[in-house]
Coordinates of C-alpha atoms in Angstrom, one line a residue:
X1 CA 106.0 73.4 71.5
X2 CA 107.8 76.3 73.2
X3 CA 107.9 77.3 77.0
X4 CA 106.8 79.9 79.0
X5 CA 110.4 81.4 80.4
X6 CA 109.9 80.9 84.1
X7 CA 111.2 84.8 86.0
X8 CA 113.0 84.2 88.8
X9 CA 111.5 86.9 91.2
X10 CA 112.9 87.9 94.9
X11 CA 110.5 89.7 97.5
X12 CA 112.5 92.0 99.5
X13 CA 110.7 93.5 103.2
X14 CA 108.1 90.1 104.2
X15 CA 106.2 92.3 106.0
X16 CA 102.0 92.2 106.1
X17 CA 102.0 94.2 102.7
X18 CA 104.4 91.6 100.9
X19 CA 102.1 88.9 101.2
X20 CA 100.3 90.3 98.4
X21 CA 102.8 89.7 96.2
X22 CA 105.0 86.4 97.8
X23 CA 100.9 85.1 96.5
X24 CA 100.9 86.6 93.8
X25 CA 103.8 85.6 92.2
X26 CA 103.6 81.7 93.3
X27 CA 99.9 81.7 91.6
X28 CA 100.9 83.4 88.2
X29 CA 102.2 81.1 85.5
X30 CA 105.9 82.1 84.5
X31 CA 106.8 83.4 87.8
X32 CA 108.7 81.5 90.6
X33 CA 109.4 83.4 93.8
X34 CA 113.4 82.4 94.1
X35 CA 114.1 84.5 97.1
X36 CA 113.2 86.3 99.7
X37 CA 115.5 89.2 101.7
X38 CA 114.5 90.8 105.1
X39 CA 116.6 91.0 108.6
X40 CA 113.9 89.0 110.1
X41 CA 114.3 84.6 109.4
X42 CA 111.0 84.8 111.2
X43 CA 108.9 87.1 108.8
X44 CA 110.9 84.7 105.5
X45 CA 109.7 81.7 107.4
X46 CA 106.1 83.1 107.2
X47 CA 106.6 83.7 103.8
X48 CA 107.9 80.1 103.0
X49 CA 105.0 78.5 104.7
X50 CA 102.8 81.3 102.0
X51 CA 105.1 79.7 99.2
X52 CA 103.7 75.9 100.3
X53 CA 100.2 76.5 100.4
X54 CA 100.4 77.7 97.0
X55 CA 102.7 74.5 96.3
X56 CA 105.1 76.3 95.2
X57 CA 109.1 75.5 96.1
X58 CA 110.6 77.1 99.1
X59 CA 112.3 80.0 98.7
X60 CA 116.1 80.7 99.3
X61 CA 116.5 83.2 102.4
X62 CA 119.3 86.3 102.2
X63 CA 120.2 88.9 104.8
X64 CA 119.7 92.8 103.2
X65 CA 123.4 93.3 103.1
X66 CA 123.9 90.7 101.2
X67 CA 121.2 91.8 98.3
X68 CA 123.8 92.1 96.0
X69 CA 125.1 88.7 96.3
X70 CA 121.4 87.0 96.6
X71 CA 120.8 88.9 92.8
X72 CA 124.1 87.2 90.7
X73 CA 123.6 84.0 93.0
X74 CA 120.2 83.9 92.3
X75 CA 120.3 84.7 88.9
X76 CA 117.2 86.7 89.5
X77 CA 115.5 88.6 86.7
X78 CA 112.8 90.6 89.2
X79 CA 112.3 92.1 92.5
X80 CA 109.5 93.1 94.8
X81 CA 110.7 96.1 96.9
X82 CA 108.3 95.9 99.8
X83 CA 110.5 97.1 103.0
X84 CA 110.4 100.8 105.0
X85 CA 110.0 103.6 102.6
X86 CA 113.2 104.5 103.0
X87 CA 115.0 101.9 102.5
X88 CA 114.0 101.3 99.1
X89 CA 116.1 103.1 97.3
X90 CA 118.9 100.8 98.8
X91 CA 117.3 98.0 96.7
X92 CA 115.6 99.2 93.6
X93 CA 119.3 101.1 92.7
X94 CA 121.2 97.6 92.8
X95 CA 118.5 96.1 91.2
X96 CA 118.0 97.8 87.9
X97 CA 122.3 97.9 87.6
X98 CA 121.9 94.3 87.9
X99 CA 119.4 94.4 84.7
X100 CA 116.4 93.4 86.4
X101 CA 112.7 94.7 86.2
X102 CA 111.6 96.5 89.7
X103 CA 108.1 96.8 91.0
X104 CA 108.4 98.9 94.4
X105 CA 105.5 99.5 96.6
X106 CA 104.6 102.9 96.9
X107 CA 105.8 105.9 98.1
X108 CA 109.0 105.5 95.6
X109 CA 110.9 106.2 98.4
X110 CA 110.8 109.3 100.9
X111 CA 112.9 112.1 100.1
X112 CA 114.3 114.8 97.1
X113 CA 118.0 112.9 97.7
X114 CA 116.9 109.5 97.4
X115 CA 114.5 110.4 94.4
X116 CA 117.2 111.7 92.5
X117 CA 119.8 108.5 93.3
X118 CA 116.3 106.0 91.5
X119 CA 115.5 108.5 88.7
X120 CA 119.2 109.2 88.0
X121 CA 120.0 105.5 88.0
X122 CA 116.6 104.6 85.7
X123 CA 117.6 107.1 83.0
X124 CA 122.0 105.5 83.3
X125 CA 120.7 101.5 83.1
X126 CA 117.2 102.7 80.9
X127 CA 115.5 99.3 83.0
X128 CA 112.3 98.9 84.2
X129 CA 110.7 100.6 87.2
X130 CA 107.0 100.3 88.5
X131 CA 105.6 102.0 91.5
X132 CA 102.6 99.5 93.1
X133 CA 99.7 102.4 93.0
X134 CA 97.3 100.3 93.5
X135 CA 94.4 103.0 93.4
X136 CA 94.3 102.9 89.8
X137 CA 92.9 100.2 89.3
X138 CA 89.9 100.2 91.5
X139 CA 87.1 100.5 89.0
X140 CA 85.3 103.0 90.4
X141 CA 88.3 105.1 90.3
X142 CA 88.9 104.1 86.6
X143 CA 85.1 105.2 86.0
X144 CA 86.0 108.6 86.8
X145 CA 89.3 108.3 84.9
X146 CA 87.2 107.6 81.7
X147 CA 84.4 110.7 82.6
X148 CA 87.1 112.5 82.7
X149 CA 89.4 111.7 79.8
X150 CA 85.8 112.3 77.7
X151 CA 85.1 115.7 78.8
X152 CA 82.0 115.1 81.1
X153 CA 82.7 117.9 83.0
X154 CA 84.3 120.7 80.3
X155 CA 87.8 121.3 81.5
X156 CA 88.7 120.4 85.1
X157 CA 88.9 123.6 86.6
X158 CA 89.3 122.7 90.0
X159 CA 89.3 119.4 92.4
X160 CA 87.8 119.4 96.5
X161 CA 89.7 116.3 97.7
X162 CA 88.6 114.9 101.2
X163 CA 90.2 111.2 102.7
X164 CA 89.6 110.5 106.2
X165 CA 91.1 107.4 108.0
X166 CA 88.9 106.4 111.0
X167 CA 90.3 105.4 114.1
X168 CA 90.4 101.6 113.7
X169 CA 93.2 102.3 110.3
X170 CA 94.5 105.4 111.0
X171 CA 95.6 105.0 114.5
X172 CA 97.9 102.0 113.2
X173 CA 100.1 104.1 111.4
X174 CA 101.3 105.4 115.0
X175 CA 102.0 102.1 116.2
X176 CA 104.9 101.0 113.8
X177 CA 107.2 103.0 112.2
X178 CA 105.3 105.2 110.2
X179 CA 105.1 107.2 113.0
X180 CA 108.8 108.7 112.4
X181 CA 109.1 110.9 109.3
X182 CA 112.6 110.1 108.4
X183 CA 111.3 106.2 107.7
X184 CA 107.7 107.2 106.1
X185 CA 107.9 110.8 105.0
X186 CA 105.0 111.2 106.8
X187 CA 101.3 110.4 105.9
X188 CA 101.1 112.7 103.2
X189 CA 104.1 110.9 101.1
X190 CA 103.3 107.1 102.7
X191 CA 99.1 107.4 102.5
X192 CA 98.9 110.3 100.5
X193 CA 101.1 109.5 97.3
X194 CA 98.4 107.3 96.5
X195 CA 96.0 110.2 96.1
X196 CA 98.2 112.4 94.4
X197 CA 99.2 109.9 92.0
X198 CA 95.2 109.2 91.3
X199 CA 94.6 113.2 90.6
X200 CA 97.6 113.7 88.2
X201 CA 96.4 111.0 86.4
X202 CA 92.9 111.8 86.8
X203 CA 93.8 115.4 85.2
X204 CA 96.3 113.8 82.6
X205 CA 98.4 117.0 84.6
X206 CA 101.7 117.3 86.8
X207 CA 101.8 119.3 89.9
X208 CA 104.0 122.5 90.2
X209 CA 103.2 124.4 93.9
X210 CA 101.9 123.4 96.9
X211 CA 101.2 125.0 100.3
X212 CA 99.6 123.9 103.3
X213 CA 99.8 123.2 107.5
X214 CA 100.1 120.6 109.3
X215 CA 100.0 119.2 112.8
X216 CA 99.9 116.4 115.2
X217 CA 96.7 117.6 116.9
X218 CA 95.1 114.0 117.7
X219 CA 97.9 111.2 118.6
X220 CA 101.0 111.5 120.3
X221 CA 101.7 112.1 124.4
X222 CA 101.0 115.5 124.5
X223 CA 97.8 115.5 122.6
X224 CA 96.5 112.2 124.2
X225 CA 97.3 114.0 127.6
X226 CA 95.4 117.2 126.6
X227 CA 92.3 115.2 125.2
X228 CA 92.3 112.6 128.0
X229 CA 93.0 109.4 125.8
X230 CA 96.8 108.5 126.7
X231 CA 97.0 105.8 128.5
X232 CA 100.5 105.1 130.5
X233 CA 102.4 102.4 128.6
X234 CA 104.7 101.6 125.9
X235 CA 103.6 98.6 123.9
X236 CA 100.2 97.2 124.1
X237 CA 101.5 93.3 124.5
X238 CA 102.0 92.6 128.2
X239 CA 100.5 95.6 129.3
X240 CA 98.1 95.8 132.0
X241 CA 96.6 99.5 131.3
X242 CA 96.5 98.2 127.6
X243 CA 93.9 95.8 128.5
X244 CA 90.8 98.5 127.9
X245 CA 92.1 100.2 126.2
X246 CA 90.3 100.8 122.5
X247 CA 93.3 102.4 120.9
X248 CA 95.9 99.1 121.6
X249 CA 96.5 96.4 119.2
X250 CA 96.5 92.9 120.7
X251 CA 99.4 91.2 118.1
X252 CA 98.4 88.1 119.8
X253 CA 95.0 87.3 118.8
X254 CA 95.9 87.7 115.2
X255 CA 97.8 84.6 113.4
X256 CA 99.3 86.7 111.2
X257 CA 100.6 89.6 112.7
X258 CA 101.2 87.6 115.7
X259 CA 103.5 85.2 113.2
X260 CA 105.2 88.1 111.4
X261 CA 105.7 90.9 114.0
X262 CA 105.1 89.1 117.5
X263 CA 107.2 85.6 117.0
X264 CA 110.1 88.1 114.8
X265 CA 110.9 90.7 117.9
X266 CA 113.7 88.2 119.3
X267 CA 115.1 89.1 115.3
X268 CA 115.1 92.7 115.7
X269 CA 113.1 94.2 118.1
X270 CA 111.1 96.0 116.2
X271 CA 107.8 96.9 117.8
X272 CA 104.2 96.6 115.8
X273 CA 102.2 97.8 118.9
X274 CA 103.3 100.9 120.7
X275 CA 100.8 103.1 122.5
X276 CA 99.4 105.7 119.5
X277 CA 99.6 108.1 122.5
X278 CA 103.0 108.0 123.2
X279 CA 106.6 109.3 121.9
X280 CA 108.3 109.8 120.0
X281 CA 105.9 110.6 117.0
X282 CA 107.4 112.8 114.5
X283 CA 104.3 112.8 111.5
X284 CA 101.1 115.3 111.5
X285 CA 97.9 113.6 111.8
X286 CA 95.9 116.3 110.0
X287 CA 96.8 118.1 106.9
X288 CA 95.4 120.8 104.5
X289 CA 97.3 121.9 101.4
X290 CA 96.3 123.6 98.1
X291 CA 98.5 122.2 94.9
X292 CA 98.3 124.2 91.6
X293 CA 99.0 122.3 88.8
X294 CA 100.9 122.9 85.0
X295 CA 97.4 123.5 83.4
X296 CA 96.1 125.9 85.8
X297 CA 93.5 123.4 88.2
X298 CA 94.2 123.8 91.4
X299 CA 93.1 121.1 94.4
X300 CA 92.8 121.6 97.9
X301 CA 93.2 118.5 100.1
X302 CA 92.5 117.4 103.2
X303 CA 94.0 114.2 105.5
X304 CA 92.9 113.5 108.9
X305 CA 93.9 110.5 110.6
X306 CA 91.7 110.2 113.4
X307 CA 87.7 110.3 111.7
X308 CA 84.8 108.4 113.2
X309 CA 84.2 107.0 109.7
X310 CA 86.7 105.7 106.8
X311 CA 86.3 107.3 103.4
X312 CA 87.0 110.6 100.6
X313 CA 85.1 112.1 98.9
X314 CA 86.8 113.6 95.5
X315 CA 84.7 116.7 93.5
X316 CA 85.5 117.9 90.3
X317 CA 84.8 121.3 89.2
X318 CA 84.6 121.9 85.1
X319 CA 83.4 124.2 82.4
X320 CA 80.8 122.1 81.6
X321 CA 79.6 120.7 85.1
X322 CA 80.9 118.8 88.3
X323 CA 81.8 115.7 88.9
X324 CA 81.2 114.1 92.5
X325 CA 82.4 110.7 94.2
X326 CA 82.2 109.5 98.1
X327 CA 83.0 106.3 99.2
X328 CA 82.3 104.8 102.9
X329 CA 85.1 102.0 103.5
X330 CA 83.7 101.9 107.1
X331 CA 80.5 103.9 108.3
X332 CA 81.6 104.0 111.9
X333 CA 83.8 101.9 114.5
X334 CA 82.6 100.3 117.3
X335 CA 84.8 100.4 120.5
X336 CA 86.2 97.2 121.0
X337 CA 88.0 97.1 124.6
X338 CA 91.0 95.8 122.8
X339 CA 91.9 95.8 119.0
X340 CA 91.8 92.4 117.1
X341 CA 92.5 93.3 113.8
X342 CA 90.9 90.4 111.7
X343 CA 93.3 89.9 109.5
X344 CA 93.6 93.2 106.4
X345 CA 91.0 94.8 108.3
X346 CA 93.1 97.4 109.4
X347 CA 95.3 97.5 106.7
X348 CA 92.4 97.8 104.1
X349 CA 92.7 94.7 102.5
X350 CA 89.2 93.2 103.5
X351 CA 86.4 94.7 103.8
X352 CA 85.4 96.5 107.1
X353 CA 82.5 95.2 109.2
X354 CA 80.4 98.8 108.6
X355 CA 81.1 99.2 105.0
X356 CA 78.9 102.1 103.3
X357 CA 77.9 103.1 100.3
X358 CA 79.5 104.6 97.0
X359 CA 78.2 107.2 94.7
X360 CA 79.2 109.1 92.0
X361 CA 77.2 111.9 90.6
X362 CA 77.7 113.7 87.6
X363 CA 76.1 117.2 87.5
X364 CA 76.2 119.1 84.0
X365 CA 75.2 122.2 83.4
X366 CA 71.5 123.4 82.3
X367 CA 70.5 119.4 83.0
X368 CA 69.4 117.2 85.6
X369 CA 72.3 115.2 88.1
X370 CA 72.9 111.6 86.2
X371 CA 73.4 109.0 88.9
X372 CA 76.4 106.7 87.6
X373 CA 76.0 103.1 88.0
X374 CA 79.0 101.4 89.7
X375 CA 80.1 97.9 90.5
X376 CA 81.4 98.2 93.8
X377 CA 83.7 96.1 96.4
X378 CA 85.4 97.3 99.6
X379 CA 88.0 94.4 99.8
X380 CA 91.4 94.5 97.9
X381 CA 91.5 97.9 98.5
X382 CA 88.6 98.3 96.2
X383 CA 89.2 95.7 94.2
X384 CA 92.1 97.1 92.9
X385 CA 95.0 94.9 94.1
X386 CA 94.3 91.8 92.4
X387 CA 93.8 93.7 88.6
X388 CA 97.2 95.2 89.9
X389 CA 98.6 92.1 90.1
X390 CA 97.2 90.5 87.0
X391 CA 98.4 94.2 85.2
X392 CA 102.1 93.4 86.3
X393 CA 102.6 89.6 86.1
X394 CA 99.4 88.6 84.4
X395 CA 96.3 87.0 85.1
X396 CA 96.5 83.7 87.3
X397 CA 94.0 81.7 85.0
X398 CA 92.5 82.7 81.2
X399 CA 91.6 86.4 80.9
X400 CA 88.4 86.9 81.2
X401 CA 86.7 89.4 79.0
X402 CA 85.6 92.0 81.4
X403 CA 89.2 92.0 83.3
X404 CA 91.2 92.5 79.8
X405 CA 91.0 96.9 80.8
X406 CA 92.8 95.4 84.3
X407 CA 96.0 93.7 82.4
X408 CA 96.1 96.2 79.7
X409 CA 95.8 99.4 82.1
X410 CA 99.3 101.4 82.1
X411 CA 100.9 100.8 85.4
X412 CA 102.7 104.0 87.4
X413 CA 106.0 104.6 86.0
X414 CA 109.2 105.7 88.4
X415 CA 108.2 109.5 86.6
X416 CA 104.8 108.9 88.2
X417 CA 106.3 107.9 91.6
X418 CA 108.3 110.7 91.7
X419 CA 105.2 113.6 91.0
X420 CA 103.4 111.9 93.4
X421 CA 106.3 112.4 95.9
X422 CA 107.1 115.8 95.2
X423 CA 103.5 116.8 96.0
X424 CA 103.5 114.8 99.6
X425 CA 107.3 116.8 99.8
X426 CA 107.0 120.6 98.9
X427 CA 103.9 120.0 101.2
X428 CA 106.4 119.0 104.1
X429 CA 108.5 121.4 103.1
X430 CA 105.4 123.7 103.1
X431 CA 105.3 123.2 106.8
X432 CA 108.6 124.1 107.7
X433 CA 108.8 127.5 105.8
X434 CA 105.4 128.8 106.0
X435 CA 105.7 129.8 102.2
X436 CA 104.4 127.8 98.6
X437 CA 107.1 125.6 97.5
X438 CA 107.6 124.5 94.1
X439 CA 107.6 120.9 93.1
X440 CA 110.9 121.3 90.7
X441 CA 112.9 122.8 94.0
X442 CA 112.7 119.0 95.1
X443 CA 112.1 116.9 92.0
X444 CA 114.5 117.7 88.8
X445 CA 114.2 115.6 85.5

């Protein structure tokens, strides 16, 4: 009787997101996590102690400049790229040269340059690259997929795009270092990528133009000043004026972020809890673009970071009718005097405490609106990250009959990373000329 060949898998960035998949990996049959590579022994530690729950073997421990080494020493055959957006381009290259498959979390990466360096190097080696959208494969999500795909509206005309992050989730992306734009590209590449990637696959289209303006209106010293929310202090731990203050994040009554950012400063320094209202903050908190796409739909978008309430709403304009979702993720936030995120409440990975409802409406023409029936969770970002997870490495236990669509569903390619990018880009770019900019002025091939 043959074996199941064990891959030998490293986890590079153990960050909060990379749990996901240190978990994942050590609970799917064939996998073994080998390795794991961040500048923090702290944040691998964390991730060892994940690895022994799961009874799985410790992993070996590397230092990012030595990535190179840990992939012939390790004789690794995959990698999890789960750092800063920009570094990941410093990983995925060495990677697929070294012949192994590559599953990076999304955004790709964060610029035109660094785009160019992954695609370029895909296309040379012809390995295996997988962007982690994990939006796909939410159901509800898929649901409109398949309306789509089967004409239920005609010809998608055009597309009315909404997402609002309230001010428990979207705050957090200006504590840590989001909040610069050469790390994250800024919301609309690190948040919105996953939107864009859902409406060109949605459309079965790629985008060509976009315009739009954006601004940091909400966080940030001056704005806190002007609306009379900045409180005077840097970081929220040890902070006296922090104490009542809604907006601050208490790392200490949290396990885990206590564990992985808190206990890993003395590494290297970084910060997980600076004051949302002070500098430097170099990303927009609310953004409105219109893309046009190869077909001829065009979408306009909106992001705003700062909402009472957590959710989108997605419409879908056609020949033959309209197609309409909304989804609360959180109905409102109550004002805690300090922030205890419960852990993957803030990140979206549970479900929040106010969860609304979800509809989606179909409205064809000449005939009555048709409620669609939905199965619906708020946890696992919608449910999708574990069918992500069993897509990419398979399912923990026996496939189950209804989750056979979840391993079989065609995971985002590097081309799909990169049209999600260049949507989130000409859109920065957008800002800074005051003029449309077309997708193939930053993403060739």
């Amino acid at each position: 009787m043959s074996r199941t060949p064990v891959l030998r898998a490293a986890v590079v960035g153990t960050g909060h997101r990379a749990q996901l998949f240190t978990r994942g990996l050590a609970e799917r049959p064939g996998h073994v996590v080998a390795a794991l590579c961040d500048p923090s022994p702290t944040r691998m530690a964390f991730h060892n102690r994940l690895l022994a729950e799961t009874g799985a073997p410790a992993a070996t421990t590397w230092e990012p400049d030595r990535f190179t080494d840990l992939l012939a020493e390790e004789g690794i055959d995959e990698v999890v790229v789960t750092t800063v957006d920009a570094e990941h381009d410093r990983y995925i290259v060495p990677a697929l040269k070294a012949g192994c498959r590559v599953v990076t979390e999304k955004p790709m990466t964060v610029d035109a340059g660094r785009c160019a360096r992954i695609l370029g190097t895909v296309r040379e080696t012809g390995n295996s690259l997988t962007v982690a959208f994990n939006y796909r494969f939410n159901p509800v999500h898929e649901k409109v997929h398949a309306l789509l795909a089967d004409g239920a509206v005609g010809e998608v005309l055009s597309v009315h795009f909404e997402w609002l992050l309230d001010v428990r989730h979207g705050a957090d992306y200006f504590r840590r270092w989001h909040r610069e734009k050469r790390r994250s590209g800024g919301l609309l590449v690190h948040k919105s990528s996953h939107h864009f990637d859902l409406v060109n696959w949605w459309l079965a289209d790629e985008p060509r133009e976009a315009f739009g303006y954006g601004r940091l209106g909400f966080y940030g010293r001056e704005a806190g000043e002007r609306h009379g929310l900045r409180r005077d202090y840097d970081r929220a731990h040890g902070a006296d004026r922090a104490a009542d203050d809604p907006f601050a994040l208490d790392l200490a009554a949290d396990d885990t972020l206590r564990a992985l950012y808190l206990d890993a400063e003395r590494d290297d320094g970084y910060l997980r809890d600076r004051n949302v209202f002070d500098g430097p903050v170099t990303i927009e908190d609310d953004m409105s673009l219109l893309v046009r796409y190869a077909r001829g739909a065009t979408m306009t978008y909106h992001l705003t970071a700062y909402s009472p309430w957590e959710g989108y709403r997605v419409m879908f304009n056609g020949s033959a009718g309209r197609l309409e979702l909304e989804v609360e993720e959180s109905r409102w936030q109550p004002p805690p005097t300090r922030l205890t995120p419960a852990a993957g409440t803030v990140h979206g990975n549970r479900a929040a405490e106010h969860a609304g409802g979800v509809r989606l409406t179909l409205r064809p023409l000449w005939r009555p609106p048709v409620d669609v029936p939905l199965a619906v969770t708020h946890a696992a970002h919608g449910g999708g990250d574990p069918r992500m997870l069993d897509a990419l490495f398979g399912p923990v236990g026996p496939t189950r009959s209804e989750d056979t669509a979840a391993v079989d569903h065609p995971t985002a390619t590097e081309r799909d990373g990169a049209l999600a990018l260049a949507v989130g880009l000409a859109a920065n770019r957008s800002f800074e000329t005051g003029r449309p900019v077309r997708t193939d002025e930053l993403i060739t091939g």
